[in-house]
Short mmCIF file of C-alpha atoms and ligand atoms in Angstrom, two decimals:
data_model
loop_
_atom_site.label_atom_id
_atom_site.label_comp_id
_atom_site.label_asym_id
_atom_site.label_seq_id
_atom_site.Cartn_x
_atom_site.Cartn_y
_atom_site.Cartn_z
CA MET A 1 0.00 0.00 0.00
CA TYR A 2 1.09 3.59 -0.51
CA LYS A 3 -0.25 7.07 0.19
CA ALA A 4 -1.40 9.59 -2.42
CA ALA A 5 -2.82 13.10 -2.00
CA VAL A 6 -5.92 13.18 -4.19
CA LEU A 7 -7.66 16.35 -5.36
CA VAL A 8 -11.27 15.16 -5.25
CA SER A 9 -12.91 18.51 -5.98
CA PRO A 10 -11.60 22.11 -6.04
CA GLU A 11 -9.82 22.95 -2.75
CA GLU A 12 -10.49 19.46 -1.35
CA ILE A 13 -7.58 17.05 -1.01
CA THR A 14 -7.77 13.70 0.75
CA ILE A 15 -4.92 11.33 1.58
CA GLU A 16 -5.74 7.90 0.17
CA GLU A 17 -4.18 4.53 0.84
CA ARG A 18 -3.83 2.80 -2.50
CA GLN A 19 -2.80 -0.61 -3.81
CA GLU A 20 0.58 -0.63 -5.53
CA PRO A 21 -0.02 -0.23 -9.25
CA ARG A 22 0.61 -3.05 -11.72
CA LEU A 23 2.99 -1.77 -14.36
CA ASP A 24 2.48 -1.98 -18.09
CA PRO A 25 5.46 -3.61 -19.89
CA ASN A 26 7.02 -0.22 -20.74
CA GLU A 27 6.37 1.57 -17.47
CA VAL A 28 8.63 2.43 -14.57
CA LEU A 29 7.61 2.85 -10.94
CA ILE A 30 9.26 5.74 -9.09
CA LYS A 31 9.40 6.26 -5.34
CA VAL A 32 8.95 10.02 -5.09
CA LYS A 33 11.54 11.89 -3.00
CA PHE A 34 10.73 15.57 -3.63
CA ALA A 35 7.96 17.30 -5.58
CA GLY A 36 7.60 21.02 -6.30
CA VAL A 37 4.44 23.10 -6.16
CA CYS A 38 3.97 25.46 -9.10
CA GLY A 39 1.42 27.95 -10.40
CA THR A 40 -0.31 25.21 -12.39
CA ASP A 41 -0.93 23.25 -9.17
CA ILE A 42 -2.37 26.37 -7.56
CA ALA A 43 -4.73 26.88 -10.52
CA LEU A 44 -5.74 23.18 -10.57
CA PHE A 45 -6.35 23.22 -6.81
CA SER A 46 -8.55 26.33 -6.93
CA GLY A 47 -10.52 25.05 -9.91
CA GLU A 48 -9.46 27.96 -12.10
CA TYR A 49 -7.74 25.44 -14.39
CA LYS A 50 -10.43 22.81 -15.02
CA VAL A 51 -9.44 19.18 -15.58
CA PRO A 52 -11.18 15.86 -14.88
CA LEU A 53 -11.08 15.01 -11.13
CA PRO A 54 -10.18 13.12 -8.97
CA LEU A 55 -6.49 13.65 -9.73
CA VAL A 56 -3.18 13.39 -7.90
CA LEU A 57 -1.33 16.65 -8.64
CA GLY A 58 2.45 17.06 -8.87
CA HIS A 59 4.45 17.24 -12.11
CA GLU A 60 7.84 18.58 -10.91
CA PHE A 61 9.53 15.76 -9.03
CA SER A 62 12.53 13.58 -8.41
CA GLY A 63 12.79 10.07 -7.04
CA GLU A 64 14.23 6.62 -7.26
CA VAL A 65 13.19 3.79 -9.58
CA VAL A 66 11.83 0.88 -7.53
CA GLU A 67 10.33 -1.35 -10.20
CA VAL A 68 10.33 -1.69 -14.00
CA GLY A 69 7.86 -3.23 -16.48
CA SER A 70 8.44 -6.69 -17.93
CA THR A 71 10.20 -5.55 -21.13
CA LEU A 72 12.66 -3.17 -19.44
CA GLU A 73 16.26 -3.44 -18.29
CA LYS A 74 16.52 -4.08 -14.55
CA GLU A 75 19.54 -1.73 -14.39
CA LEU A 76 17.17 1.21 -13.99
CA ILE A 77 16.17 -0.02 -10.53
CA GLY A 78 17.77 2.10 -7.81
CA LYS A 79 18.62 4.98 -10.17
CA ARG A 80 17.93 8.58 -9.12
CA VAL A 81 15.64 10.02 -11.78
CA VAL A 82 13.34 12.75 -12.99
CA ALA A 83 10.57 12.27 -15.55
CA GLU A 84 9.02 14.29 -18.35
CA ILE A 85 5.34 14.96 -17.97
CA ASN A 86 3.84 14.42 -21.44
CA ASN A 87 2.88 10.78 -21.89
CA SER A 88 2.93 10.05 -25.61
CA CYS A 89 3.15 7.23 -28.17
CA LEU A 90 6.92 7.78 -28.18
CA SER A 91 7.39 7.75 -24.41
CA TYR A 92 5.42 4.46 -24.27
CA ARG A 93 7.56 3.14 -27.16
CA ASN A 94 4.39 2.36 -29.13
CA LYS A 95 4.92 1.01 -32.63
CA ASP A 96 1.74 2.61 -33.85
CA LEU A 97 2.37 6.38 -33.70
CA CYS A 98 -0.28 9.10 -33.83
CA ARG A 99 -0.10 11.82 -36.51
CA PHE A 100 1.86 14.18 -34.21
CA CYS A 101 4.33 11.68 -32.78
CA GLU A 102 5.02 10.58 -36.37
CA ARG A 103 6.22 14.13 -37.01
CA GLY A 104 8.34 14.19 -33.85
CA LEU A 105 5.85 16.41 -32.00
CA SER A 106 5.43 14.04 -29.06
CA ASN A 107 4.61 16.88 -26.65
CA HIS A 108 1.53 17.38 -28.83
CA CYS A 109 0.64 13.66 -29.01
CA ALA A 110 -3.00 13.05 -29.97
CA ARG A 111 -3.22 10.45 -27.15
CA ARG A 112 -1.37 12.67 -24.69
CA THR A 113 -1.99 12.60 -20.96
CA VAL A 114 0.03 14.84 -18.63
CA VAL A 115 1.44 13.65 -15.31
CA GLY A 116 -0.29 15.45 -12.46
CA ILE A 117 -2.28 17.69 -14.82
CA VAL A 118 -4.43 15.96 -17.46
CA SER A 119 -5.97 12.54 -16.85
CA TYR A 120 -2.88 11.02 -15.21
CA ASP A 121 -1.95 10.83 -11.53
CA GLY A 122 1.11 12.80 -10.49
CA ALA A 123 3.77 12.93 -7.81
CA PHE A 124 2.07 14.27 -4.68
CA SER A 125 2.19 10.60 -3.80
CA GLU A 126 4.67 8.06 -2.45
CA LEU A 127 4.71 6.31 -5.82
CA VAL A 128 4.25 7.47 -9.39
CA ARG A 129 4.35 5.37 -12.53
CA VAL A 130 5.60 6.78 -15.82
CA PRO A 131 6.40 5.50 -19.31
CA VAL A 132 10.07 4.57 -19.69
CA GLY A 133 10.67 7.11 -22.48
CA SER A 134 9.99 9.92 -20.00
CA VAL A 135 12.69 8.92 -17.54
CA HIS A 136 16.04 10.74 -17.22
CA VAL A 137 18.75 9.45 -14.91
CA LEU A 138 20.33 12.21 -12.81
CA PRO A 139 24.07 12.81 -12.68
CA PRO A 140 25.57 12.74 -9.16
CA GLU A 141 26.18 16.52 -9.25
CA ILE A 142 22.44 17.24 -8.98
CA SER A 143 20.75 16.66 -5.62
CA LEU A 144 17.24 15.23 -5.51
CA LYS A 145 15.99 18.57 -4.18
CA GLU A 146 17.57 20.58 -6.99
CA ALA A 147 16.25 18.02 -9.49
CA VAL A 148 12.71 19.25 -8.84
CA PHE A 149 13.73 22.27 -10.95
CA VAL A 150 14.50 20.22 -14.07
CA GLU A 151 10.89 20.41 -15.30
CA PRO A 152 10.38 24.19 -14.83
CA LEU A 153 13.90 24.93 -16.06
CA ALA A 154 13.20 22.90 -19.21
CA ALA A 155 10.06 24.99 -19.71
CA ALA A 156 12.17 28.16 -19.31
CA ILE A 157 14.71 26.87 -21.85
CA GLN A 158 11.92 26.07 -24.32
CA THR A 159 11.04 29.78 -24.49
CA PHE A 160 14.27 30.48 -26.33
CA GLU A 161 14.23 27.24 -28.34
CA LEU A 162 11.21 28.74 -30.10
CA VAL A 163 12.28 32.40 -29.89
CA PRO A 164 16.02 32.37 -30.54
CA VAL A 165 18.01 35.00 -28.68
CA ASN A 166 20.91 36.90 -30.19
CA LYS A 167 23.76 38.18 -28.08
CA ASP A 168 22.93 41.57 -26.51
CA ASP A 169 19.24 41.25 -27.35
CA LYS A 170 17.14 43.06 -24.83
CA VAL A 171 14.77 40.59 -23.22
CA ALA A 172 12.06 42.00 -20.95
CA VAL A 173 10.57 39.44 -18.56
CA LEU A 174 7.15 40.55 -17.44
CA GLY A 175 6.37 38.82 -14.14
CA VAL A 176 9.33 37.32 -12.32
CA GLY A 177 7.67 34.66 -10.20
CA ARG A 178 9.04 31.11 -10.10
CA LEU A 179 9.07 30.59 -13.86
CA GLY A 180 9.95 34.17 -14.80
CA THR A 181 13.02 33.96 -12.56
CA LEU A 182 14.28 30.84 -14.33
CA ILE A 183 13.54 32.45 -17.69
CA SER A 184 15.66 35.46 -16.66
CA ALA A 185 18.55 33.14 -15.79
CA VAL A 186 18.33 31.28 -19.08
CA ALA A 187 18.10 34.48 -21.16
CA ASN A 188 21.11 35.88 -19.33
CA SER A 189 23.14 32.73 -19.97
CA LEU A 190 22.34 33.05 -23.68
CA GLY A 191 23.95 36.48 -23.74
CA ALA A 192 20.82 38.62 -23.57
CA ARG A 193 20.47 41.75 -21.48
CA VAL A 194 17.58 40.94 -19.17
CA ILE A 195 15.14 43.56 -17.90
CA ALA A 196 12.86 42.18 -15.17
CA ILE A 197 9.48 43.84 -14.62
CA SER A 198 7.32 43.23 -11.57
CA ARG A 199 5.22 44.98 -8.95
CA SER A 200 7.18 43.25 -6.20
CA LYS A 201 10.42 44.71 -4.88
CA GLN A 202 11.41 41.34 -3.41
CA LYS A 203 10.91 39.48 -6.67
CA LEU A 204 12.95 42.10 -8.51
CA GLU A 205 15.78 41.74 -5.99
CA ARG A 206 15.71 37.99 -6.57
CA ALA A 207 15.65 38.46 -10.37
CA LYS A 208 18.90 40.42 -10.07
CA LYS A 209 20.52 37.35 -8.53
CA PHE A 210 19.21 35.31 -11.47
CA GLY A 211 20.66 37.39 -14.26
CA ALA A 212 18.50 40.49 -14.63
CA SER A 213 20.75 43.48 -15.31
CA GLU A 214 17.94 46.02 -14.99
CA VAL A 215 14.71 45.93 -13.03
CA ILE A 216 11.53 47.96 -13.35
CA ASN A 217 9.11 48.18 -10.45
CA SER A 218 5.80 48.68 -12.26
CA SER A 219 4.00 49.70 -9.08
CA LEU A 220 6.33 52.71 -8.74
CA GLU A 221 7.26 53.66 -12.29
CA ASP A 222 5.84 53.66 -15.82
CA SER A 223 7.32 50.46 -17.19
CA VAL A 224 6.84 51.39 -20.85
CA GLN A 225 8.61 54.73 -20.42
CA LYS A 226 11.40 53.22 -18.31
CA LEU A 227 11.99 50.44 -20.85
CA LYS A 228 12.09 53.01 -23.65
CA ASP A 229 14.76 54.88 -21.67
CA ILE A 230 16.81 51.69 -21.27
CA THR A 231 16.50 50.76 -24.96
CA ASN A 232 17.08 54.21 -26.51
CA GLY A 233 13.41 54.47 -27.39
CA VAL A 234 13.39 51.22 -29.39
CA GLY A 235 11.66 48.73 -27.07
CA ALA A 236 12.58 45.14 -26.16
CA ASP A 237 13.60 42.65 -28.83
CA ILE A 238 11.71 39.95 -26.92
CA VAL A 239 9.08 40.35 -24.22
CA VAL A 240 8.33 37.24 -22.19
CA GLU A 241 4.79 37.47 -20.78
CA ALA A 242 4.81 35.46 -17.56
CA THR A 243 2.02 37.15 -15.59
CA GLY A 244 -0.84 35.36 -17.30
CA THR A 245 -3.01 38.46 -17.19
CA ALA A 246 -4.73 40.59 -19.83
CA GLU A 247 -2.85 43.62 -18.46
CA GLY A 248 0.43 41.76 -18.91
CA LEU A 249 -0.35 41.00 -22.52
CA SER A 250 -1.39 44.60 -23.19
CA ALA A 251 1.83 45.81 -21.56
CA ALA A 252 3.87 43.34 -23.63
CA LEU A 253 2.44 44.86 -26.83
CA GLU A 254 3.64 48.28 -25.66
CA LEU A 255 7.07 47.08 -24.51
CA VAL A 256 8.11 45.13 -27.62
CA ARG A 257 9.93 46.80 -30.50
CA PRO A 258 8.61 46.75 -34.08
CA ARG A 259 9.26 43.25 -35.56
CA GLY A 260 10.02 41.98 -32.06
CA THR A 261 8.53 38.90 -30.43
CA ILE A 262 6.19 38.32 -27.51
CA ALA A 263 6.74 34.94 -25.87
CA LEU A 264 3.73 33.67 -23.93
CA LYS A 265 4.57 31.48 -20.95
CA THR A 266 1.51 30.88 -18.81
CA THR A 267 -0.97 28.10 -19.48
CA CYS A 268 -3.66 29.47 -17.25
CA GLY A 269 -5.36 32.78 -16.85
CA LEU A 270 -4.53 34.29 -20.22
CA VAL A 271 -8.12 34.81 -21.31
CA SER A 272 -8.00 38.29 -22.70
CA PRO A 273 -11.00 39.48 -24.67
CA SER A 274 -10.03 43.08 -23.95
CA VAL A 275 -6.55 43.09 -25.51
CA ASN A 276 -6.18 45.30 -28.54
CA PHE A 277 -3.92 43.57 -31.07
CA THR A 278 -3.80 46.48 -33.54
CA LYS A 279 -0.22 47.25 -32.51
CA ALA A 280 0.79 43.66 -33.27
CA VAL A 281 -0.35 44.23 -36.87
CA VAL A 282 1.07 47.74 -37.27
CA ASP A 283 4.43 46.86 -35.69
CA GLU A 284 4.58 43.37 -37.28
CA ILE A 285 4.99 41.64 -33.94
CA ARG A 286 5.32 37.89 -33.62
CA VAL A 287 3.56 36.07 -30.78
CA GLN A 288 5.01 32.69 -29.80
CA GLY A 289 3.59 30.33 -27.21
CA SER A 290 5.74 27.65 -25.63
CA ARG A 291 5.27 25.01 -22.98
CA CYS A 292 7.38 22.01 -21.93
CA GLY A 293 11.04 21.85 -22.83
CA PRO A 294 14.13 19.67 -23.22
CA PHE A 295 14.98 17.78 -20.00
CA ASP A 296 18.48 16.81 -21.15
CA ARG A 297 19.45 20.44 -21.61
CA ALA A 298 17.94 21.44 -18.27
CA ILE A 299 19.90 18.66 -16.57
CA GLU A 300 23.12 19.87 -18.21
CA ARG A 301 22.38 23.41 -17.03
CA LEU A 302 21.72 22.33 -13.45
CA LYS A 303 24.82 20.13 -13.48
CA SER A 304 26.94 23.17 -14.33
CA GLY A 305 25.70 24.79 -11.10
CA THR A 306 25.36 28.22 -12.72
CA ILE A 307 21.73 28.73 -11.73
CA PRO A 308 21.34 28.85 -7.93
CA VAL A 309 18.00 27.02 -7.86
CA GLY A 310 18.49 25.84 -4.27
CA SER A 311 18.09 29.44 -3.09
CA LEU A 312 14.54 29.45 -4.51
CA ILE A 313 13.33 26.79 -2.08
CA SER A 314 11.47 28.53 0.72
CA ASP A 315 9.87 25.67 2.61
CA SER A 316 8.97 21.99 2.54
CA TYR A 317 5.93 20.06 3.74
CA PRO A 318 5.12 16.38 4.30
CA LEU A 319 2.68 14.64 1.96
CA GLU A 320 -0.14 14.90 4.52
CA LYS A 321 0.16 18.71 4.31
CA VAL A 322 -0.14 19.09 0.52
CA LYS A 323 -3.07 21.46 0.92
CA ASP A 324 -1.06 23.75 3.23
CA ALA A 325 1.86 23.57 0.80
CA ILE A 326 -0.30 24.73 -2.11
CA VAL A 327 -1.78 27.57 -0.05
CA ALA A 328 1.74 28.61 1.04
CA ALA A 329 2.97 28.52 -2.58
CA ASN A 330 0.64 31.42 -3.36
CA SER A 331 3.04 33.77 -1.64
CA ALA A 332 6.30 31.83 -1.16
CA SER A 333 8.90 31.21 -3.83
CA LYS A 334 9.36 27.43 -4.17
CA VAL A 335 7.55 25.06 -1.87
CA LEU A 336 8.50 21.38 -1.89
CA ILE A 337 6.67 18.28 -0.79
CA ASP A 338 9.32 16.26 1.03
CA LEU A 339 8.78 12.50 0.82
CA GLU A 340 12.35 11.61 1.63
CA ASN A 341 12.46 12.73 5.23
CA GLN A 342 9.03 11.54 6.32
CA VAL A 343 8.81 9.98 9.73
ZN1 ZN B 1 4.99 23.40 -13.15
ZN1 ZN B 2 1.28 10.25 -30.18
#
């Protein structure tokens, strides 16, 4: 038997005792060590992001392989791992591929489920099962706590996989919460000059430690005017919208230069009937969404130790306190569920 924190209805989580799952031939069973709480979990918990329930949340996690399906190499057992969250034909090693997996777009698989988000139980649980193609073995340089950041860091990296950055490009990051902070660090490492914009003094201070060379406090100053000053009146080459609000998107349209790009980074909340896109047409602006990213590259980045992700962790909670952890994550930086040190 094992314990799982189940979201049964919005804002209602119960701890269930469950039977150990029987693995499919290409699945791996992971004993979860640490799981991170992110904005998506907050939106799923509140019901703002609607998915079929009941569901075990948790998609940013690390752990140890305890069992493998019948077709898999036993060597994986005992390995410290992280896992990608999009379950696809490719990650299950299916022979019969859907139209998207056939084209290499496995993150857009027609049969996709998403660990801890869409129709697939996640890692706020003692055990989680995943398809073998999702698993990445961790190098010894990365601790199991730091490894929780592989998933969000991969998502940050994906921003610039789809919107390539040139050296000395001015990248404005609008909203420097958990993800925006990692995006700032990645943009900085790619040679961009990062301008962080937020209403929070504390978040801006943190962004400076993660590669922002300039910060704009939008509760105190006119961010459009200040950005114009910084960029000699041109505007940002790339604006990353990480607030998930209509105001953020409207501001992004004002901050970006003609022929620049707006990168959209939030999967919830960006319902914006009031945004006027005329400027996008007049200034020939490109809008690029992006979601999950390359785990191997995120692992390499963490291994190098250049992004101080450990400093983002503000608190950790036992599995029984998942609800408190999610509530705390509303205002804290990174909250972890700690399944390693449970008594
Ligand atoms: Zn997340
Ligand atoms: Zn597929």
